Structures are given as structure tokens and as C-alpha cells.
PDB file of C-alpha atoms in Angstrom:
ATOM      1  CA  MET P 263     -24.040 -35.718   1.527  1.00 47.00           C
ATOM      2  CA  LYS P 264     -20.276 -35.556   1.921  1.00 48.00           C
ATOM      3  CA  CYS P 265     -19.962 -33.900  -1.566  1.00 39.00           C
ATOM      4  CA  PHE P 266     -22.526 -31.194  -0.269  1.00 37.00           C
ATOM      5  CA  GLN P 267     -20.645 -30.404   2.727  1.00 43.00           C
ATOM      6  CA  THR P 268     -17.146 -30.032   0.856  1.00 35.00           C
ATOM      7  CA  VAL P 269     -19.063 -27.619  -1.716  1.00 34.00           C
ATOM      8  CA  ALA P 270     -20.667 -25.785   1.253  1.00 36.00           C
ATOM      9  CA  SER P 271     -17.381 -25.425   3.013  1.00 38.00           C
ATOM     10  CA  VAL P 272     -15.417 -24.356  -0.203  1.00 34.00           C
ATOM     11  CA  ALA P 273     -18.249 -21.681  -0.570  1.00 36.00           C
ATOM     12  CA  PHE P 274     -17.904 -20.529   2.941  1.00 37.00           C
ATOM     13  CA  LEU P 275     -14.140 -20.290   2.907  1.00 35.00           C
ATOM     14  CA  ALA P 276     -14.282 -18.329  -0.644  1.00 37.00           C
ATOM     15  CA  LEU P 277     -16.693 -15.848   1.124  1.00 35.00           C
ATOM     16  CA  CYS P 278     -14.449 -15.342   4.171  1.00 38.00           C
ATOM     17  CA  LEU P 279     -11.468 -14.748   1.944  1.00 36.00           C
ATOM     18  CA  GLN P 280     -13.547 -12.075   0.048  1.00 39.00           C
ATOM     19  CA  VAL P 281     -14.265 -10.130   3.011  1.00 41.00           C
ATOM     20  CA  VAL P 282     -10.832 -10.046   4.354  1.00 46.00           C
ATOM     21  CA  SER P 283      -9.111  -9.588   1.122  1.00 52.00           C
ATOM     22  CA  ALA P 284      -7.240  -6.672   0.037  1.00 67.00           C
ATOM     23  CA  GLU P 285      -8.284  -4.515  -2.700  1.00 92.00           C
ATOM     24  CA  VAL P 286      -6.205  -3.383  -5.662  1.00 96.00           C
ATOM     25  CA  VAL P 287      -6.093   0.460  -5.965  1.00 96.00           C
ATOM     26  CA  ASN P 288      -5.499   2.665  -8.751  1.00 94.00           C
ATOM     27  CA  VAL P 289      -1.949   4.204  -8.856  1.00 96.00           C
ATOM     28  CA  LYS P 290       0.032   6.531 -10.965  1.00 95.00           C
ATOM     29  CA  LYS P 291       3.653   5.950 -11.994  1.00 93.00           C
ATOM     30  CA  CYS P 292       6.120   8.534 -10.697  1.00 94.00           C
ATOM     31  CA  PRO P 293       7.405  10.896 -13.292  1.00 91.00           C
ATOM     32  CA  GLY P 294      10.491   9.741 -14.951  1.00 89.00           C
ATOM     33  CA  GLU P 295      10.090   6.265 -13.612  1.00 88.00           C
ATOM     34  CA  ASN P 296      11.755   3.734 -15.896  1.00 91.00           C
ATOM     35  CA  ASP P 297      13.656   1.550 -13.420  1.00 95.00           C
ATOM     36  CA  CYS P 298      10.800  -0.734 -12.324  1.00 96.00           C
ATOM     37  CA  THR P 299       7.379  -2.291 -13.070  1.00 96.00           C
ATOM     38  CA  ILE P 300       4.759  -1.771 -10.377  1.00 97.00           C
ATOM     39  CA  ASN P 301       2.541  -4.907 -11.127  1.00 97.00           C
ATOM     40  CA  GLU P 302      -0.121  -4.519  -8.398  1.00 97.00           C
ATOM     41  CA  VAL P 303      -0.858  -2.438  -5.275  1.00 97.00           C
ATOM     42  CA  THR P 304      -3.325  -3.228  -2.601  1.00 97.00           C
ATOM     43  CA  ILE P 305      -4.423  -1.527   0.675  1.00 97.00           C
ATOM     44  CA  THR P 306      -6.308  -3.456   3.455  1.00 96.00           C
ATOM     45  CA  PRO P 307      -8.877  -2.196   4.475  1.00 95.00           C
ATOM     46  CA  CYS P 308     -10.078  -0.231   1.660  1.00 96.00           C
ATOM     47  CA  PRO P 309     -13.582  -1.473   0.481  1.00 95.00           C
ATOM     48  CA  GLU P 310     -13.908   1.652  -1.719  1.00 95.00           C
ATOM     49  CA  ALA P 311     -11.194   0.263  -4.170  1.00 94.00           C
ATOM     50  CA  ALA P 312     -13.736  -2.404  -5.359  1.00 93.00           C
ATOM     51  CA  GLU P 313     -15.559   0.352  -7.067  1.00 93.00           C
ATOM     52  CA  GLY P 314     -12.475   2.135  -8.265  1.00 92.00           C
ATOM     53  CA  ASN P 315     -12.540   5.100  -5.560  1.00 95.00           C
ATOM     54  CA  ILE P 316      -9.944   6.290  -3.365  1.00 96.00           C
ATOM     55  CA  CYS P 317      -9.332   4.552   0.006  1.00 96.00           C
ATOM     56  CA  ASN P 318     -10.738   6.095   3.027  1.00 97.00           C
ATOM     57  CA  LEU P 319      -8.253   5.505   5.848  1.00 96.00           C
ATOM     58  CA  HIS P 320      -9.323   6.313   9.408  1.00 96.00           C
ATOM     59  CA  ARG P 321      -7.186   8.098  11.860  1.00 93.00           C
ATOM     60  CA  ASN P 322      -5.869   6.165  14.732  1.00 93.00           C
ATOM     61  CA  LYS P 323      -6.073   3.028  12.614  1.00 93.00           C
ATOM     62  CA  ASN P 324      -3.548   0.782  11.088  1.00 94.00           C
ATOM     63  CA  VAL P 325      -3.749  -0.167   7.254  1.00 94.00           C
ATOM     64  CA  SER P 326      -1.558  -2.789   5.346  1.00 96.00           C
ATOM     65  CA  LEU P 327      -0.069  -1.575   1.828  1.00 96.00           C
ATOM     66  CA  SER P 328       1.429  -4.172  -0.229  1.00 97.00           C
ATOM     67  CA  PHE P 329       2.703  -4.136  -3.703  1.00 97.00           C
ATOM     68  CA  ASP P 330       4.210  -6.369  -6.318  1.00 98.00           C
ATOM     69  CA  PHE P 331       7.041  -4.921  -8.292  1.00 97.00           C
ATOM     70  CA  THR P 332       9.785  -6.041 -10.904  1.00 98.00           C
ATOM     71  CA  PRO P 333      12.976  -4.069 -10.963  1.00 97.00           C
ATOM     72  CA  LYS P 334      14.931  -3.564 -13.806  1.00 97.00           C
ATOM     73  CA  PHE P 335      18.137  -3.307 -11.572  1.00 97.00           C
ATOM     74  CA  ASN P 336      19.909  -5.325  -8.945  1.00 97.00           C
ATOM     75  CA  ALA P 337      20.554  -3.822  -5.491  1.00 97.00           C
ATOM     76  CA  GLU P 338      21.997  -5.423  -2.269  1.00 97.00           C
ATOM     77  CA  ASN P 339      19.931  -2.937  -0.107  1.00 97.00           C
ATOM     78  CA  LEU P 340      16.760  -0.798  -0.555  1.00 97.00           C
ATOM     79  CA  ILE P 341      15.785   2.475   1.145  1.00 97.00           C
ATOM     80  CA  ALA P 342      11.971   3.290   1.540  1.00 97.00           C
ATOM     81  CA  GLU P 343      10.938   6.947   0.946  1.00 95.00           C
ATOM     82  CA  VAL P 344       7.202   7.877   1.639  1.00 94.00           C
ATOM     83  CA  VAL P 345       6.141  11.473   1.161  1.00 93.00           C
ATOM     84  CA  TRP P 346       2.987  13.518   0.887  1.00 91.00           C
ATOM     85  CA  THR P 347       3.484  14.953  -2.588  1.00 89.00           C
ATOM     86  CA  ARG P 348       2.613  18.672  -3.457  1.00 84.00           C
ATOM     87  CA  GLN P 349       2.973  20.937  -6.204  1.00 80.00           C
ATOM     88  CA  LEU P 350       5.841  22.978  -4.527  1.00 84.00           C
ATOM     89  CA  PHE P 351       7.260  20.207  -2.178  1.00 85.00           C
ATOM     90  CA  ASP P 352       7.055  16.847  -0.695  1.00 86.00           C
ATOM     91  CA  THR P 353       6.552  16.268   2.978  1.00 88.00           C
ATOM     92  CA  PRO P 354       8.097  13.200   4.544  1.00 88.00           C
ATOM     93  CA  PHE P 355       5.501  10.819   6.028  1.00 83.00           C
ATOM     94  CA  MET P 356       6.555  10.758   9.643  1.00 81.00           C
ATOM     95  CA  GLY P 357       7.332   7.590  11.553  1.00 83.00           C
ATOM     96  CA  MET P 358       8.123   5.305   8.302  1.00 89.00           C
ATOM     97  CA  ASP P 359      10.791   2.495   8.513  1.00 95.00           C
ATOM     98  CA  SER P 360      13.199   3.473   5.901  1.00 95.00           C
ATOM     99  CA  ALA P 361      14.766  -0.069   5.858  1.00 97.00           C
ATOM    100  CA  ALA P 362      12.994  -1.632   2.915  1.00 97.00           C
ATOM    101  CA  CYS P 363      14.578  -4.885   3.165  1.00 97.00           C
ATOM    102  CA  ASN P 364      12.736  -5.422   6.482  1.00 98.00           C
ATOM    103  CA  TYR P 365       9.594  -5.754   4.321  1.00 98.00           C
ATOM    104  CA  THR P 366      10.780  -7.422   1.312  1.00 97.00           C
ATOM    105  CA  THR P 367      13.467  -9.767   0.185  1.00 96.00           C
ATOM    106  CA  CYS P 368      16.975  -8.314  -0.318  1.00 97.00           C
ATOM    107  CA  PRO P 369      19.125  -8.462  -2.278  1.00 97.00           C
ATOM    108  CA  ILE P 370      16.792  -7.777  -5.225  1.00 97.00           C
ATOM    109  CA  HIS P 371      17.511  -8.977  -8.844  1.00 97.00           C
ATOM    110  CA  SER P 372      16.480  -7.420 -12.089  1.00 97.00           C
ATOM    111  CA  GLY P 373      13.503  -9.273 -13.762  1.00 98.00           C
ATOM    112  CA  GLN P 374      12.451 -10.962 -10.415  1.00 98.00           C
ATOM    113  CA  ARG P 375       9.049 -10.052  -9.172  1.00 98.00           C
ATOM    114  CA  GLN P 376       8.765  -9.676  -5.633  1.00 97.00           C
ATOM    115  CA  THR P 377       6.541  -8.151  -2.945  1.00 98.00           C
ATOM    116  CA  TYR P 378       6.777  -5.394  -0.346  1.00 98.00           C
ATOM    117  CA  THR P 379       4.324  -5.317   2.571  1.00 98.00           C
ATOM    118  CA  TYR P 380       4.163  -2.613   5.141  1.00 97.00           C
ATOM    119  CA  GLN P 381       1.839  -1.985   8.203  1.00 96.00           C
ATOM    120  CA  LEU P 382       1.223   1.600   8.297  1.00 91.00           C
ATOM    121  CA  GLU P 383      -0.415   3.698  11.202  1.00 91.00           C
ATOM    122  CA  ILE P 384      -2.590   6.377  10.111  1.00 91.00           C
ATOM    123  CA  SER P 385      -1.817   8.860  13.131  1.00 90.00           C
ATOM    124  CA  LYS P 386      -4.515  10.987  14.640  1.00 90.00           C
ATOM    125  CA  ARG P 387      -2.209  13.854  14.138  1.00 89.00           C
ATOM    126  CA  TYR P 388      -2.703  13.728  10.223  1.00 88.00           C
ATOM    127  CA  PRO P 389      -5.387  16.299   9.042  1.00 90.00           C
ATOM    128  CA  PRO P 390      -8.322  14.726   7.421  1.00 94.00           C
ATOM    129  CA  LYS P 391      -8.216  15.427   3.738  1.00 93.00           C
ATOM    130  CA  GLN P 392      -7.180  13.796   0.445  1.00 95.00           C
ATOM    131  CA  TYR P 393      -3.428  13.364  -0.158  1.00 94.00           C
ATOM    132  CA  ASP P 394      -1.310  11.900  -2.889  1.00 95.00           C
ATOM    133  CA  VAL P 395       1.203   9.767  -1.278  1.00 95.00           C
ATOM    134  CA  LYS P 396       4.516   9.180  -3.270  1.00 95.00           C
ATOM    135  CA  TRP P 397       6.015   5.451  -2.221  1.00 96.00           C
ATOM    136  CA  MET P 398       9.604   4.879  -3.490  1.00 96.00           C
ATOM    137  CA  LEU P 399      11.983   2.120  -2.870  1.00 97.00           C
ATOM    138  CA  ARG P 400      15.496   3.036  -4.103  1.00 96.00           C
ATOM    139  CA  ASP P 401      18.836   1.873  -4.228  1.00 95.00           C
ATOM    140  CA  GLN P 402      22.146   3.920  -3.205  1.00 94.00           C
ATOM    141  CA  TYR P 403      22.202   4.994  -6.785  1.00 93.00           C
ATOM    142  CA  TYR P 404      18.720   6.408  -6.793  1.00 93.00           C
ATOM    143  CA  LYS P 405      17.366   3.724  -9.138  1.00 96.00           C
ATOM    144  CA  SER P 406      13.788   3.119  -7.947  1.00 96.00           C
ATOM    145  CA  CYS P 407      10.485   1.572  -7.904  1.00 97.00           C
ATOM    146  CA  CYS P 408       7.847   4.409  -7.413  1.00 96.00           C
ATOM    147  CA  PHE P 409       4.250   5.050  -7.391  1.00 97.00           C
ATOM    148  CA  ILE P 410       1.735   7.577  -6.449  1.00 96.00           C
ATOM    149  CA  VAL P 411      -1.509   6.710  -4.694  1.00 96.00           C
ATOM    150  CA  PRO P 412      -4.241   9.104  -3.676  1.00 96.00           C
ATOM    151  CA  ILE P 413      -5.622   8.489  -0.280  1.00 96.00           C
ATOM    152  CA  ASN P 414      -8.227  10.121   1.804  1.00 96.00           C
ATOM    153  CA  ILE P 415      -7.613  10.475   5.516  1.00 95.00           C
ATOM    154  CA  VAL P 416     -10.903  10.699   7.505  1.00 95.00           C
ATOM    155  CA  ALA P 417     -11.968  11.258  11.033  1.00 90.00           C
ATOM    156  CA  GLY P 418     -13.974   9.071  13.116  1.00 70.00           C
ATOM    157  CA  LYS P 419     -14.408   5.366  13.415  1.00 64.00           C
ATOM    158  CA  ALA P 420     -14.316   2.954  10.373  1.00 55.00           C
ATOM    159  CA  LYS P 421     -17.546   1.291   9.451  1.00 55.00           C
ATOM    160  CA  THR P 422     -17.995  -2.282  10.039  1.00 49.00           C
ATOM    161  CA  LYS P 423     -19.857  -4.721   7.936  1.00 46.00           C
ATOM    162  CA  GLU P 424     -22.149  -5.256  10.735  1.00 43.00           C
ATOM    163  CA  ALA P 425     -23.051  -1.630  11.327  1.00 45.00           C
ATOM    164  CA  GLU P 426     -23.546  -1.377   7.395  1.00 45.00           C
ATOM    165  CA  THR P 427     -26.339  -3.855   7.525  1.00 45.00           C
ATOM    166  CA  ASN P 428     -28.305  -2.376  10.562  1.00 43.00           C
TER     167      ASN P 428
END
């Protein structure tokens, strides 16, 4: 009986972790990016990523973006730059904290894998549409870890698991 309870507890825990786990999203390497390897990028919540689709991020909600990276350079300090990237020009993502070391361990060391995690507010001022977002962590000499992730900002409330089953 105790064995059954243990198996049931482990199965329940695994199910709970799956529901709250982040989803790995598809990203593109920034043009000319040779200073870093982006190992994995996750956005929570983003159930669409499980099927390889672009994340629908709801206005007036928070999301967590996390990525594992391995720099090919050393740096005492990192600056975060996040922009909406367009053909003619880039537009800075308003309200971002550019002090990247608040969200990852500094100094960084070449060849050492680490994680950057940021809680991002999707403002109600952002127009609903699809965007390519360029996320860059760079040092003072512009050596960087950079990727582009497509997102879709949507109006309205996020669906919950409960609402989907009804």
C-alpha cells in the first residue's frame, strides 16, 4: 500500500510540474552573433510553444522569460537591451531594467553556462499584434549574447485550464 501511495504522489507531483512548467520557445540567432551560445529560451506562461507556435502574451499581465547562455567572453558587468525589431529601425522596449546582473550572476566567464531570468510586464499600452523582440545582454565592448523571439501580444484575458475544459 505504501508503494502505491508513493507512486501516486510522484505521478501527481509530475502532473503539477508539467502544468506550471515553462515552455521552450523557438528563437533566431541575432545577425552577426558569434560571441555566445543561446542554449534554451523559455517563456511562462506560453502553452502555445508546446506545439511550436508563437506565444500569445496578454496585455496587462506578467510573463517570465528565462534563457540559458554560454558566453565566449568574460565580463564584469552586463547591460540588457530589449527592442521591438523592425526592418528600418528598432524601438526600445519601455520599462526594462538594463542592469542585467540583477537577473543573472556577474561576473560572467567564457565557457560557463548560466541563466538569465526576467519578469516582464506586458503593458496595456502595447498594441495587439505580432512582434519580433531582440533580447541582448552585452558588455561595455559590445560583445553580446543575443536572440530574436517572435511574440504575439493579444488583448483580453488569458484562458485558464478550467475555462478550457468547460
